[in-house]
Amino acid sequence: PQGQRFYFRRDWLRNRVGAAPAQLRMLRIRGDSMAPTLLDGDSVLIDTGRTAPSPAGIFVLHDGLGLVAKRLELTG
């Protein structure tokens, strides 16, 4: 979220989150389409290096209008 600072230990990000710190971004959730999992005003840590929905999970996508957080799973 703009103007707000978050601090994480690099070793925690690499070992616990499993992502390179340079590929991480923070995003503030607006709206209730993912409630009760994500609530309006929640802050989430996004791994921009993970681009395929496998394994299934919550991903942030650009829907043509803006960024949206949605649960995705490959089917077929």
The first five atom37 places (N, CA, C, CB, O) and aatype in JSON, in Angstrom:
{
  "aatype": [14, 5, 7, 5, 1, 13, 18, 13, 1, 1, 3, 17, 10, 1, 2, 1, 19, 7, 0, 0, 14, 0, 5, 10, 1, 12, 10, 1, 9, 1, 7, 3, 15, 12, 0, 14, 16, 10, 10, 3, 7, 3, 15, 19, 10, 9, 3, 16, 7, 1, 16, 0, 14, 15, 14, 0, 7, 9, 13, 19, 10, 8, 3, 7, 10, 7, 10, 19, 0, 11, 1, 10, 6, 10, 16, 7],
  "atom_mask": [
    [1, 1, 1, 1, 1],
    [1, 1, 1, 1, 1],
    [1, 1, 1, 0, 1],
    [1, 1, 1, 1, 1],
    [1, 1, 1, 1, 1],
    [1, 1, 1, 1, 1],
    [1, 1, 1, 1, 1],
    [1, 1, 1, 1, 1],
    [1, 1, 1, 1, 1],
    [1, 1, 1, 1, 1],
    [1, 1, 1, 1, 1],
    [1, 1, 1, 1, 1],
    [1, 1, 1, 1, 1],
    [1, 1, 1, 1, 1],
    [1, 1, 1, 1, 1],
    [1, 1, 1, 1, 1],
    [1, 1, 1, 1, 1],
    [1, 1, 1, 0, 1],
    [1, 1, 1, 1, 1],
    [1, 1, 1, 1, 1],
    [1, 1, 1, 1, 1],
    [1, 1, 1, 1, 1],
    [1, 1, 1, 1, 1],
    [1, 1, 1, 1, 1],
    [1, 1, 1, 1, 1],
    [1, 1, 1, 1, 1],
    [1, 1, 1, 1, 1],
    [1, 1, 1, 1, 1],
    [1, 1, 1, 1, 1],
    [1, 1, 1, 1, 1],
    [1, 1, 1, 0, 1],
    [1, 1, 1, 1, 1],
    [1, 1, 1, 1, 1],
    [1, 1, 1, 1, 1],
    [1, 1, 1, 1, 1],
    [1, 1, 1, 1, 1],
    [1, 1, 1, 1, 1],
    [1, 1, 1, 1, 1],
    [1, 1, 1, 1, 1],
    [1, 1, 1, 1, 1],
    [1, 1, 1, 0, 1],
    [1, 1, 1, 1, 1],
    [1, 1, 1, 1, 1],
    [1, 1, 1, 1, 1],
    [1, 1, 1, 1, 1],
    [1, 1, 1, 1, 1],
    [1, 1, 1, 1, 1],
    [1, 1, 1, 1, 1],
    [1, 1, 1, 0, 1],
    [1, 1, 1, 1, 1],
    [1, 1, 1, 1, 1],
    [1, 1, 1, 1, 1],
    [1, 1, 1, 1, 1],
    [1, 1, 1, 1, 1],
    [1, 1, 1, 1, 1],
    [1, 1, 1, 1, 1],
    [1, 1, 1, 0, 1],
    [1, 1, 1, 1, 1],
    [1, 1, 1, 1, 1],
    [1, 1, 1, 1, 1],
    [1, 1, 1, 1, 1],
    [1, 1, 1, 1, 1],
    [1, 1, 1, 1, 1],
    [1, 1, 1, 0, 1],
    [1, 1, 1, 1, 1],
    [1, 1, 1, 0, 1],
    [1, 1, 1, 1, 1],
    [1, 1, 1, 1, 1],
    [1, 1, 1, 1, 1],
    [1, 1, 1, 1, 1],
    [1, 1, 1, 1, 1],
    [1, 1, 1, 1, 1],
    [1, 1, 1, 1, 1],
    [1, 1, 1, 1, 1],
    [1, 1, 1, 1, 1],
    [1, 1, 1, 0, 1]
  ],
  "atom_positions": [
    [[0.82, -1.2, 0.0], [0.0, 0.0, 0.0], [0.86, 1.26, 0.0], [-0.93, 0.01, 1.2], [1.86, 1.34, 0.71]],
    [[0.47, 2.2, -0.78], [1.25, 3.4, -0.97], [1.39, 4.18, 0.32], [0.63, 4.26, -2.04], [0.42, 4.4, 1.05]],
    [[2.63, 4.6, 0.59], [2.89, 5.42, 1.77], [3.09, 4.64, 3.05], [0.0, 0.0, 0.0], [3.52, 5.22, 4.05]],
    [[2.81, 3.38, 3.06], [2.97, 2.55, 4.25], [4.18, 1.64, 4.05], [1.69, 1.72, 4.55], [4.37, 1.09, 2.97]],
    [[4.99, 1.49, 5.09], [6.19, 0.66, 4.98], [6.0, -0.63, 5.76], [7.43, 1.41, 5.48], [5.45, -0.65, 6.85]],
    [[6.48, -1.7, 5.16], [6.49, -3.01, 5.8], [7.93, -3.5, 5.8], [5.53, -4.02, 5.07], [8.65, -3.31, 4.82]],
    [[8.34, -4.12, 6.88], [9.7, -4.62, 6.99], [9.67, -6.11, 7.26], [10.47, -3.87, 8.09], [8.97, -6.58, 8.16]],
    [[10.45, -6.85, 6.48], [10.57, -8.29, 6.64], [12.05, -8.65, 6.62], [9.77, -9.06, 5.52], [12.83, -8.0, 5.92]],
    [[12.42, -9.66, 7.35], [13.79, -10.15, 7.29], [13.96, -10.92, 5.98], [14.14, -11.05, 8.53], [13.1, -11.72, 5.62]],
    [[15.07, -10.67, 5.28], [15.32, -11.34, 4.0], [15.38, -12.85, 4.16], [16.63, -10.83, 3.39], [14.85, -13.58, 3.31]],
    [[16.0, -13.34, 5.23], [16.1, -14.79, 5.42], [14.71, -15.39, 5.67], [17.04, -15.12, 6.59], [14.45, -16.52, 5.25]],
    [[13.82, -14.66, 6.34], [12.45, -15.14, 6.57], [11.7, -15.23, 5.23], [11.7, -14.2, 7.55], [10.99, -16.2, 4.97]],
    [[11.87, -14.2, 4.39], [11.2, -14.21, 3.09], [11.68, -15.38, 2.24], [11.45, -12.89, 2.35], [10.87, -16.07, 1.62]],
    [[12.98, -15.61, 2.21], [13.51, -16.71, 1.39], [13.14, -18.08, 1.95], [15.04, -16.6, 1.29], [12.72, -18.96, 1.21]],
    [[13.28, -18.25, 3.27], [13.09, -19.56, 3.89], [11.64, -19.89, 4.21], [13.89, -19.65, 5.14], [11.21, -21.03, 3.99]],
    [[10.91, -18.95, 4.7], [9.53, -19.21, 5.12], [8.53, -18.98, 3.98], [9.16, -18.31, 6.3], [7.63, -19.8, 3.75]],
    [[8.7, -17.87, 3.26], [7.79, -17.54, 2.17], [8.23, -18.26, 0.89], [7.74, -16.01, 1.94], [7.4, -18.6, 0.05]],
    [[9.52, -18.49, 0.75], [10.04, -19.19, -0.42], [10.09, -18.34, -1.67], [0.0, 0.0, 0.0], [9.91, -18.84, -2.78]],
    [[10.33, -17.05, -1.49], [10.36, -16.14, -2.63], [11.54, -15.19, -2.51], [9.03, -15.35, -2.74], [11.99, -14.87, -1.41]],
    [[12.02, -14.75, -3.65], [13.09, -13.76, -3.67], [12.52, -12.41, -3.24], [13.76, -13.67, -5.08], [11.49, -12.0, -3.78]],
    [[13.14, -11.72, -2.3], [12.61, -10.43, -1.84], [12.36, -9.43, -2.97], [13.57, -9.82, -0.86], [11.41, -8.65, -2.89]],
    [[13.17, -9.45, -4.01], [13.0, -8.5, -5.12], [11.72, -8.76, -5.91], [14.21, -8.56, -6.06], [11.26, -7.88, -6.64]],
    [[11.14, -9.95, -5.79], [9.93, -10.28, -6.54], [8.65, -10.09, -5.72], [10.01, -11.71, -7.03], [7.57, -10.43, -6.19]],
    [[8.77, -9.57, -4.52], [7.6, -9.43, -3.65], [7.06, -8.01, -3.67], [7.95, -9.82, -2.23], [7.82, -7.04, -3.74]],
    [[5.75, -7.91, -3.61], [5.06, -6.61, -3.55], [3.93, -6.72, -2.53], [4.51, -6.19, -4.96], [3.42, -7.8, -2.27]],
    [[3.55, -5.58, -1.97], [2.4, -5.52, -1.05], [1.22, -4.93, -1.81], [2.74, -4.67, 0.23], [1.38, -4.03, -2.64]],
    [[0.06, -5.44, -1.51], [-1.17, -4.97, -2.15], [-2.26, -4.86, -1.09], [-1.61, -5.92, -3.3], [-2.39, -5.75, -0.25]],
    [[-3.03, -3.8, -1.13], [-4.16, -3.62, -0.23], [-5.42, -4.12, -0.92], [-4.31, -2.12, 0.19], [-5.7, -3.76, -2.06]],
    [[-6.18, -4.95, -0.23], [-7.42, -5.5, -0.76], [-8.53, -4.46, -0.62], [-7.81, -6.82, -0.03], [-8.71, -3.86, 0.44]],
    [[-9.27, -4.27, -1.72], [-10.44, -3.37, -1.7], [-11.64, -4.18, -2.13], [-10.23, -2.12, -2.65], [-11.61, -4.85, -3.17]],
    [[-12.68, -4.13, -1.36], [-13.9, -4.85, -1.7], [-14.02, -6.16, -0.94], [0.0, 0.0, 0.0], [-13.15, -6.52, -0.15]],
    [[-15.12, -6.88, -1.21], [-15.41, -8.08, -0.43], [-15.58, -9.34, -1.28], [-16.65, -7.86, 0.38], [-16.14, -10.32, -0.79]],
    [[-15.11, -9.34, -2.53], [-15.35, -10.49, -3.4], [-14.6, -11.75, -2.95], [-14.95, -10.15, -4.81], [-14.96, -12.85, -3.38]],
    [[-13.59, -11.62, -2.11], [-12.85, -12.79, -1.62], [-13.14, -13.08, -0.14], [-11.35, -12.58, -1.82], [-12.47, -13.92, 0.46]],
    [[-14.13, -12.39, 0.44], [-14.49, -12.63, 1.84], [-15.02, -14.05, 2.0], [-15.54, -11.6, 2.33], [-15.68, -14.53, 1.08]],
    [[-14.77, -14.72, 3.06], [-14.09, -14.26, 4.27], [-12.57, -14.48, 4.25], [-14.67, -14.96, 5.46], [-11.91, -14.18, 5.24]],
    [[-12.01, -14.99, 3.15], [-10.57, -15.24, 3.1], [-9.78, -13.94, 3.13], [-10.21, -16.03, 1.84], [-8.86, -13.78, 3.94]],
    [[-10.12, -13.01, 2.25], [-9.49, -11.69, 2.21], [-10.58, -10.65, 2.43], [-8.75, -11.45, 0.85], [-11.63, -10.67, 1.78]],
    [[-10.32, -9.76, 3.35], [-11.3, -8.73, 3.7], [-10.86, -7.36, 3.22], [-11.54, -8.7, 5.21], [-9.67, -7.11, 3.06]],
    [[-11.82, -6.49, 2.99], [-11.54, -5.12, 2.59], [-10.55, -4.5, 3.57], [-12.84, -4.28, 2.52], [-10.78, -4.51, 4.78]],
    [[-9.44, -3.96, 3.05], [-8.44, -3.33, 3.9], [-7.27, -4.24, 4.26], [0.0, 0.0, 0.0], [-6.25, -3.76, 4.77]],
    [[-7.38, -5.53, 4.02], [-6.27, -6.45, 4.28], [-5.08, -6.09, 3.39], [-6.69, -7.93, 4.04], [-5.26, -5.6, 2.28]],
    [[-3.89, -6.35, 3.89], [-2.67, -6.22, 3.1], [-2.17, -7.62, 2.8], [-1.58, -5.37, 3.84], [-2.13, -8.47, 3.69]],
    [[-1.78, -7.86, 1.56], [-1.28, -9.18, 1.17], [0.08, -9.02, 0.5], [-2.28, -9.89, 0.22], [0.36, -8.02, -0.16]],
    [[0.9, -10.03, 0.69], [2.23, -10.08, 0.1], [2.13, -10.9, -1.19], [3.29, -10.68, 1.09], [1.71, -12.06, -1.15]],
    [[2.51, -10.31, -2.31], [2.37, -10.92, -3.63], [3.74, -11.34, -4.15], [1.69, -9.95, -4.61], [4.67, -10.54, -4.16]],
    [[3.86, -12.59, -4.6], [5.08, -13.08, -5.24], [4.9, -12.94, -6.74], [5.38, -14.56, -4.83], [4.21, -13.75, -7.36]],
    [[5.52, -11.93, -7.34], [5.37, -11.67, -8.77], [6.11, -12.7, -9.62], [5.86, -10.28, -9.1], [5.92, -12.73, -10.83]],
    [[6.94, -13.53, -9.01], [7.65, -14.56, -9.74], [6.81, -15.8, -9.99], [0.0, 0.0, 0.0], [7.16, -16.63, -10.82]],
    [[5.72, -15.92, -9.28], [4.84, -17.09, -9.44], [3.73, -16.72, -10.43], [4.24, -17.55, -8.06], [2.82, -15.97, -10.08]],
    [[3.83, -17.24, -11.65], [2.92, -16.78, -12.7], [1.95, -17.85, -13.2], [3.71, -16.28, -13.85], [1.05, -17.54, -13.97]],
    [[2.11, -19.1, -12.78], [1.21, -20.17, -13.2], [0.4, -20.65, -12.01], [2.01, -21.34, -13.84], [0.96, -20.86, -10.93]],
    [[-0.9, -20.84, -12.18], [-1.75, -21.26, -11.06], [-1.6, -22.75, -10.73], [-3.21, -20.96, -11.37], [-2.57, -23.5, -10.76]],
    [[-0.38, -23.15, -10.42], [-0.13, -24.54, -10.05], [0.99, -24.54, -9.02], [0.24, -25.41, -11.3], [2.12, -24.2, -9.36]],
    [[0.72, -24.91, -7.8], [-0.54, -25.45, -7.32], [-1.61, -24.36, -7.21], [-0.33, -26.14, -5.98], [-1.33, -23.16, -7.27]],
    [[-2.83, -24.81, -7.03], [-3.96, -23.88, -6.9], [-3.74, -22.93, -5.73], [-5.28, -24.65, -6.7], [-3.07, -23.27, -4.76]],
    [[-4.3, -21.74, -5.84], [-4.18, -20.77, -4.76], [-4.79, -19.45, -5.17], [0.0, 0.0, 0.0], [-5.5, -19.35, -6.17]],
    [[-4.5, -18.43, -4.39], [-4.99, -17.09, -4.68], [-3.93, -16.37, -5.49], [-5.33, -16.3, -3.37], [-2.76, -16.32, -5.12]],
    [[-4.36, -15.81, -6.61], [-3.47, -15.09, -7.51], [-4.02, -13.69, -7.75], [-3.28, -15.85, -8.84], [-5.23, -13.47, -7.69]],
    [[-3.13, -12.76, -8.03], [-3.53, -11.4, -8.39], [-3.36, -11.27, -9.9], [-2.68, -10.31, -7.61], [-2.29, -11.52, -10.45]],
    [[-4.43, -10.87, -10.55], [-4.48, -10.75, -12.01], [-4.9, -9.36, -12.42], [-5.43, -11.79, -12.61], [-5.54, -8.64, -11.65]],
    [[-4.54, -8.99, -13.63], [-5.09, -7.76, -14.21], [-6.26, -8.17, -15.09], [-3.99, -6.95, -15.03], [-6.08, -8.94, -16.04]],
    [[-7.45, -7.67, -14.79], [-8.66, -8.08, -15.51], [-9.05, -7.12, -16.64], [-9.8, -8.21, -14.55], [-10.17, -7.19, -17.15]],
    [[-8.15, -6.23, -17.01], [-8.46, -5.25, -18.04], [-8.85, -3.9, -17.46], [0.0, 0.0, 0.0], [-8.75, -2.88, -18.13]],
    [[-9.28, -3.91, -16.2], [-9.65, -2.67, -15.52], [-8.72, -2.36, -14.36], [-11.09, -2.75, -15.01], [-8.48, -1.2, -14.03]],
    [[-8.2, -3.39, -13.75], [-7.33, -3.22, -12.59], [-6.91, -4.58, -12.05], [0.0, 0.0, 0.0], [-7.18, -5.61, -12.66]],
    [[-6.26, -4.56, -10.89], [-5.82, -5.79, -10.27], [-6.94, -6.41, -9.44], [-4.58, -5.53, -9.4], [-7.66, -5.71, -8.73]],
    [[-7.08, -7.73, -9.54], [-8.06, -8.45, -8.75], [-7.4, -9.68, -8.15], [-9.29, -8.85, -9.62], [-6.54, -10.3, -8.78]],
    [[-7.8, -10.04, -6.94], [-7.31, -11.24, -6.28], [-8.4, -12.3, -6.42], [-6.95, -10.98, -4.77], [-9.55, -12.08, -6.02]],
    [[-8.03, -13.46, -6.98], [-8.99, -14.54, -7.2], [-8.33, -15.88, -6.93], [-9.55, -14.5, -8.65], [-7.12, -16.05, -7.13]],
    [[-9.14, -16.84, -6.47], [-8.65, -18.2, -6.28], [-8.67, -18.9, -7.63], [-9.51, -18.96, -5.22], [-9.7, -18.94, -8.3]],
    [[-7.52, -19.47, -8.02], [-7.4, -20.14, -9.32], [-6.94, -21.58, -9.15], [-6.42, -19.37, -10.23], [-6.2, -21.91, -8.22]],
    [[-7.39, -22.42, -10.06], [-6.98, -23.82, -10.09], [-7.02, -24.27, -11.54], [-7.91, -24.71, -9.19], [-8.0, -24.03, -12.25]],
    [[-5.96, -24.93, -11.98], [-5.95, -25.49, -13.34], [-6.9, -26.68, -13.4], [-4.51, -25.91, -13.75], [-6.91, -27.52, -12.49]],
    [[-7.68, -26.75, -14.45], [-8.59, -27.89, -14.64], [-8.36, -28.45, -16.04], [-10.09, -27.48, -14.45], [-7.78, -27.79, -16.9]],
    [[-8.81, -29.66, -16.23], [-8.72, -30.19, -17.58], [-7.99, -31.42, -17.63], [0.0, 0.0, 0.0], [-7.82, -31.99, -18.71]]
  ]
}
